[in-house]
Short mmCIF file of C-alpha atoms and ligand atoms in Angstrom, two decimals:
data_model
loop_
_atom_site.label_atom_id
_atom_site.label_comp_id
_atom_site.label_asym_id
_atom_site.label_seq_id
_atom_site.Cartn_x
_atom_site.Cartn_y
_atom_site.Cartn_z
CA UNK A 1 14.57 -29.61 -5.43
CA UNK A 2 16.18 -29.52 -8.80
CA UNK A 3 18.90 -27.24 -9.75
CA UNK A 4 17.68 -24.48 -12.08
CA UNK A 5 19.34 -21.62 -13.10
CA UNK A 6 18.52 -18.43 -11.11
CA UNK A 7 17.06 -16.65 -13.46
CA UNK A 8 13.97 -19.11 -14.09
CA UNK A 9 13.51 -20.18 -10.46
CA UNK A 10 10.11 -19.43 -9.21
CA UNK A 11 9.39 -18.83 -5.91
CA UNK A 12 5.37 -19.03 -4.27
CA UNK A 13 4.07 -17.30 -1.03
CA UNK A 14 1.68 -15.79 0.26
CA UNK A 15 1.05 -11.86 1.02
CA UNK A 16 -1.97 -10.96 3.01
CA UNK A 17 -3.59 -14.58 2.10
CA UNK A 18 -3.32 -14.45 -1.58
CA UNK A 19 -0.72 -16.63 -3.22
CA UNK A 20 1.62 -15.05 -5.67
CA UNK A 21 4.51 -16.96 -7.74
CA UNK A 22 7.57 -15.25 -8.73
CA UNK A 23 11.16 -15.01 -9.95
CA UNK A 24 13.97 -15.92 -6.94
CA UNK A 25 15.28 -12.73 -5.47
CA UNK A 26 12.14 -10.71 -6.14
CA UNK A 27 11.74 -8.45 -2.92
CA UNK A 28 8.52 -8.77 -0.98
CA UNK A 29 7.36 -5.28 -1.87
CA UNK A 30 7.71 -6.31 -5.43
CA UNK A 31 6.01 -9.64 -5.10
CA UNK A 32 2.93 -7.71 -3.46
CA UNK A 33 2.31 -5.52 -6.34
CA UNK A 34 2.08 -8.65 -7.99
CA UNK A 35 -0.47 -9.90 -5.58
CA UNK A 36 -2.48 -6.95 -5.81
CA UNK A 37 -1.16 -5.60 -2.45
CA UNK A 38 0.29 -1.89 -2.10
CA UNK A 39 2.66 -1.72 0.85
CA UNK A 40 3.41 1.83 2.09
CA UNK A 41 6.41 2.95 1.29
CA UNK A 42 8.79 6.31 0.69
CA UNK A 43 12.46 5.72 0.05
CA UNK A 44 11.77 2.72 -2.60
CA UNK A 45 10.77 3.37 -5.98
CA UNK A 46 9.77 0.91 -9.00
CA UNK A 47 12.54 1.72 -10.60
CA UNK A 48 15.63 2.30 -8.35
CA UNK A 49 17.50 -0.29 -6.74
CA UNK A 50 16.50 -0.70 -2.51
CA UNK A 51 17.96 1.18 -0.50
CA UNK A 52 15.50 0.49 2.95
CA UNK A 53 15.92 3.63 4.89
CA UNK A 54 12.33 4.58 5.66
CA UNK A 55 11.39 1.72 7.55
CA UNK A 56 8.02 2.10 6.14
CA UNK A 57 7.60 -0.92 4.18
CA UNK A 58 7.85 -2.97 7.50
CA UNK A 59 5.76 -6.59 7.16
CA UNK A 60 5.60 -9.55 9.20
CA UNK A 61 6.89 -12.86 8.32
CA UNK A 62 5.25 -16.13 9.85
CA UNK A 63 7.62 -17.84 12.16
CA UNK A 64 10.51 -14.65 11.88
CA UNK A 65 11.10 -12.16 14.25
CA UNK A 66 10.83 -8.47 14.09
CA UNK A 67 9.50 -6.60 11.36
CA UNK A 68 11.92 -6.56 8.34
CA UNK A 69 11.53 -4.05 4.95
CA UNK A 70 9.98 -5.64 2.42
CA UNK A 71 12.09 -3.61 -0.39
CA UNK A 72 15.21 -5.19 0.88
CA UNK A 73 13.96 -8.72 1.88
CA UNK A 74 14.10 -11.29 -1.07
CA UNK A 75 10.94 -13.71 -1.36
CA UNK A 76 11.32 -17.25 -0.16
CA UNK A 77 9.29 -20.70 -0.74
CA UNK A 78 6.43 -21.09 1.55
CA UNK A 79 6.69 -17.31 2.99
CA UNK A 80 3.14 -16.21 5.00
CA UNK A 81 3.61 -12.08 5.04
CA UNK A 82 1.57 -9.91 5.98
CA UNK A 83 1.68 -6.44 5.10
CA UNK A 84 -1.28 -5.52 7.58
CA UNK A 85 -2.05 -5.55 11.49
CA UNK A 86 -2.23 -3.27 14.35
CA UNK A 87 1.34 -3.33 15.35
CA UNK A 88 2.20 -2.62 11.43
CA UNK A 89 0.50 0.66 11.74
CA UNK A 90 1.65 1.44 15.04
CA UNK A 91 5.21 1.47 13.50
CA UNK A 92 4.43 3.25 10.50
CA UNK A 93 2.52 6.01 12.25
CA UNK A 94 5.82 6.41 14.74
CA UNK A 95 7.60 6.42 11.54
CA UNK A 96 6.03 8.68 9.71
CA UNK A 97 5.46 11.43 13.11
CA UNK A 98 9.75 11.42 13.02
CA UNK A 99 9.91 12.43 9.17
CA UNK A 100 7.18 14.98 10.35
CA UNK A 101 8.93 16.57 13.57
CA UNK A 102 10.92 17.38 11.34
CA UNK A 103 9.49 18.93 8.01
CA UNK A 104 7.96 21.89 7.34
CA UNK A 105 4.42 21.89 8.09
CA UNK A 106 3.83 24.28 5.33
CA UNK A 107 1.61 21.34 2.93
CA UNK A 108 -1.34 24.10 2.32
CA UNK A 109 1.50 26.60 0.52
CA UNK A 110 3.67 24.25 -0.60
CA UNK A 111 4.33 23.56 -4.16
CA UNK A 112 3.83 20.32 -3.96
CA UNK A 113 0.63 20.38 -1.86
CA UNK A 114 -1.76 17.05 -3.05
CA UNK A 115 1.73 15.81 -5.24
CA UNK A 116 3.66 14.92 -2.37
CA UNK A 117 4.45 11.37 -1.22
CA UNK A 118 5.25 12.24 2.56
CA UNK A 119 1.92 13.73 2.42
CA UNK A 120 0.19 11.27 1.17
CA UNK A 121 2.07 8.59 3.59
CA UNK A 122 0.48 10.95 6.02
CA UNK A 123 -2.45 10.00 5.27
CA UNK A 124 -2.16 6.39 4.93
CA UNK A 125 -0.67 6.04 8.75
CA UNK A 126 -2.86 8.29 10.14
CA UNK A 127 -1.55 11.84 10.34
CA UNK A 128 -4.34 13.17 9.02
CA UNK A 129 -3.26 16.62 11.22
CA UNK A 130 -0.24 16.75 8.85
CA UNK A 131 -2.43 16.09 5.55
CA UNK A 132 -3.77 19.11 5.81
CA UNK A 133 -0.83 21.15 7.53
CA UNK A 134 -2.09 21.91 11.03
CA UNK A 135 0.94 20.51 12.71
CA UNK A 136 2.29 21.88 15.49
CA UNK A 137 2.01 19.50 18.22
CA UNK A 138 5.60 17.62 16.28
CA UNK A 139 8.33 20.41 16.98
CA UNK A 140 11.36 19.42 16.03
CA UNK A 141 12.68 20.73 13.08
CA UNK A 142 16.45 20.97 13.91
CA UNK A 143 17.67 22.11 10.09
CA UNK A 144 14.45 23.64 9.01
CA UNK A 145 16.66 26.58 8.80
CA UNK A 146 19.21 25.28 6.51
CA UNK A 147 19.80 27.46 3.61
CA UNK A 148 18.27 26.49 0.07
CA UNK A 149 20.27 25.72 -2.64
CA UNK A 150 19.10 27.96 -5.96
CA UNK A 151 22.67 27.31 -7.86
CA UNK A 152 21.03 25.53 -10.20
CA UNK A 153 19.30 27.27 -13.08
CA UNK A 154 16.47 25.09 -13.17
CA UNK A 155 16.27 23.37 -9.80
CA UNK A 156 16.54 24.36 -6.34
CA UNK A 157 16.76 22.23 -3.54
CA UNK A 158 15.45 22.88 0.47
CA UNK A 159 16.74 20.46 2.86
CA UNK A 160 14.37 21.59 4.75
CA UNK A 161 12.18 19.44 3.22
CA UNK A 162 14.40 16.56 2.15
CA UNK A 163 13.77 13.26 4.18
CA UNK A 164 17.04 11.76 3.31
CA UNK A 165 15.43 9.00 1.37
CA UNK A 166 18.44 8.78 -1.10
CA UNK A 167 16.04 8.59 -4.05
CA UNK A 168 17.47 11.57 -5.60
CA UNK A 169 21.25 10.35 -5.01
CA UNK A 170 20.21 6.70 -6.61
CA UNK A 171 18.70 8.15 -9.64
CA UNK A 172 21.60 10.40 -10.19
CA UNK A 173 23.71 7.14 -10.17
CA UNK A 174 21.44 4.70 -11.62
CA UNK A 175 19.24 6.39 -13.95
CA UNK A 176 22.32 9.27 -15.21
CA UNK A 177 25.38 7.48 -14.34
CA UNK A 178 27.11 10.86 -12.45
CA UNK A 179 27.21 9.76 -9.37
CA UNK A 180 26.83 13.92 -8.20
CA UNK A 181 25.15 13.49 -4.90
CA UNK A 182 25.63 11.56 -1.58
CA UNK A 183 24.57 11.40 1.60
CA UNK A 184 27.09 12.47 3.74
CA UNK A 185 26.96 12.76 7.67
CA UNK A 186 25.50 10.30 9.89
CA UNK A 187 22.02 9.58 11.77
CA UNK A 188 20.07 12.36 12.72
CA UNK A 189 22.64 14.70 10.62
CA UNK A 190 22.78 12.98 7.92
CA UNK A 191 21.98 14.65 4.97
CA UNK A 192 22.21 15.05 0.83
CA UNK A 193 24.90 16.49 -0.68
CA UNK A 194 26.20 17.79 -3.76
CA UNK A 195 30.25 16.93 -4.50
CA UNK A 196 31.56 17.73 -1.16
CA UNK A 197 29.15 19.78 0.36
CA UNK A 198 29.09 21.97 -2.45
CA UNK A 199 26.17 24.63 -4.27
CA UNK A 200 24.74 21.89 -7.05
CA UNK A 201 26.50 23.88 -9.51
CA UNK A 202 29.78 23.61 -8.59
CA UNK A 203 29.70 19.37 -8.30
CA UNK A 204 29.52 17.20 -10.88
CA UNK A 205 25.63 17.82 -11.64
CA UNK A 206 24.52 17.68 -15.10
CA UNK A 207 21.46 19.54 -14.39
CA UNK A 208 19.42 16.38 -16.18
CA UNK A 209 16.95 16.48 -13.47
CA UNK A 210 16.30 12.91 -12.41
CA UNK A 211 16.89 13.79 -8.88
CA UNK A 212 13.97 15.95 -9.21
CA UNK A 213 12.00 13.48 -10.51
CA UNK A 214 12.17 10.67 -7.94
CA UNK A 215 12.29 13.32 -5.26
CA UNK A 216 8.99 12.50 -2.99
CA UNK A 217 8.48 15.60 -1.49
CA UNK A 218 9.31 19.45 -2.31
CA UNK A 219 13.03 19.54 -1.54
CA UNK A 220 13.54 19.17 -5.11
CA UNK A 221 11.95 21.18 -7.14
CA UNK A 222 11.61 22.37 -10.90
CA UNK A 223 12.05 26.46 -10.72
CA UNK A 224 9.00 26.70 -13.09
CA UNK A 225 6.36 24.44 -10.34
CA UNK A 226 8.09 26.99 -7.58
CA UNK A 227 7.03 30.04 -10.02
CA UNK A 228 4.01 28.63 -11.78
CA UNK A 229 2.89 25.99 -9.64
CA UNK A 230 2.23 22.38 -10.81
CA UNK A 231 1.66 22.00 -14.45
CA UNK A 232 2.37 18.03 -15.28
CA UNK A 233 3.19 17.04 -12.10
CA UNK A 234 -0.52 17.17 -11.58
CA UNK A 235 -2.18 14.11 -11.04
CA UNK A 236 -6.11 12.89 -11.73
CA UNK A 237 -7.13 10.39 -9.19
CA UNK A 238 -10.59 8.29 -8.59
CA UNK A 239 -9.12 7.26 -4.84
CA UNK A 240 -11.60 7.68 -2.53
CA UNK A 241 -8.98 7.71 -0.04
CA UNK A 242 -7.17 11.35 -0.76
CA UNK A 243 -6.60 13.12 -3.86
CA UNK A 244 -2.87 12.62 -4.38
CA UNK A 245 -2.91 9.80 -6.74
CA UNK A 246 -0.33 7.61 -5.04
CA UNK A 247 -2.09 4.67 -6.09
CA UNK A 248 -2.23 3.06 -2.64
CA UNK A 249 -5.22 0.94 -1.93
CA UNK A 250 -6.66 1.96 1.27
CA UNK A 251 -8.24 -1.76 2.84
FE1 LIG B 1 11.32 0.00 2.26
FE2 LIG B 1 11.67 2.58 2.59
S1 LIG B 1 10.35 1.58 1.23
S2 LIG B 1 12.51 0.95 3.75
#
């Protein structure tokens, strides 16, 4: 081919049959929306750099193996993906029953009941039990119990509910430049933290709130939705599929 700079180089493939052209280095997932195809997904945002820990963006790739993210795989010339297929969902739904062993199965009472993206992943892989909060048959819950985090004057924050999805550490970086939170321990254990393990107050928070806002589920949450329930947050939605508003097409 000819050389071209990397910034105009175009790349064309094709996402669940219809072809899409786009800039080099676009990930799959973004290259999708551009196709008209919404890939479920819960630890990448539009926004935030990739970060590929919910494994729920998994696609196929004619020809490769496995069943790569398609947040954190770059588009390539000639690609066939498809974001689709039995085995797809299969891995989504074991995906999404993990996050659910181990979260509160509270969604009727919960503040962010119908405004919650785990919730409405739920839904889209299948765990329509956990849509409306009649769990139980996922125990689990190993640091349900963890204590809540109220320093804050206008946040709290439940690991209890927090999925580890570092959305709320990435906007903290990327969107306010503080760099306050991190995930600190590993695997099962791992977990968000503020400074070094300290009450949000004491670290280097600036109490700006983007955390809150890319936070998918309840663990971070305004004081006022936890008093008031939602008031903004609230979302008007024409999806036949559920009423959360996620903007996922169901197929
Ligand atoms: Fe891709 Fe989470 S959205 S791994």
């Amino acid at each position: 081919g000819t050389p071209a700079s990397a910034a105009t180089e175009q790349v064309t493939l094709e996402i669940d049959g219809t072809r899409v052209t786009v800039a080099a280095g676009t990930s799959l997932m973004r290259a999708a929306v551009e196709a008209g195809v919404q890939i479920p997904k819960l630890c990448a945002t539009d926004s935030l750099e990739p970060f590929g820990s919910c494994r729920l963006c998994l696609v196929e790739i004619e020809g490769r193996k496995g069943y790569p993210a398609s947040c954190t795989t770059p588009v390539a010339e000639g690609m066939q993906v498809r974001t689709q297929s039995p085995k797809l969902q299969e891995l989504r739904k074991g995906v999404m029953e993990l996050y659910i062993s181990d979260h509160p199965l509270d969604c009727l009472t919960c503040s962010a009941n119908g405004d919650c993206e785990l919730q409405a992943m739920a839904g889209v892989t299948g765990l329509r039990a956990v849509r409306y909060g009649v769990g139980g048959q996922y125990g689990g819950a190993h640091h349900l119990d963890s204590a809540k985090d109220e320093s804050n004057p206008y946040f709290a924050f439940d690991p209890a509910k927090c999925i580890v999805c570092s959305r709320c550490v990435r906007a903290c970086d990327e969107v306010q430049g503080t760099f306050a939170l991190t995930i600190s321990g590993r695997g099962f254990a791992s977990h968000v933290s503020a400074g070094q393990d300290q009450p949000f107050m004491e670290s280097d928070c600036v109490s700006c709130g983007a955390c809150v806002q890319a936070c998918p589920t309840d663990s971070l949450q305004e004081k006022s939705v936890l008093e008031w329930g939602q008031g903004e947050h609230s979302k008007i939605t024409t999806c036949a599929y559920c009423g959360v508003g996620c903007g996922f097409k169901a197929e």
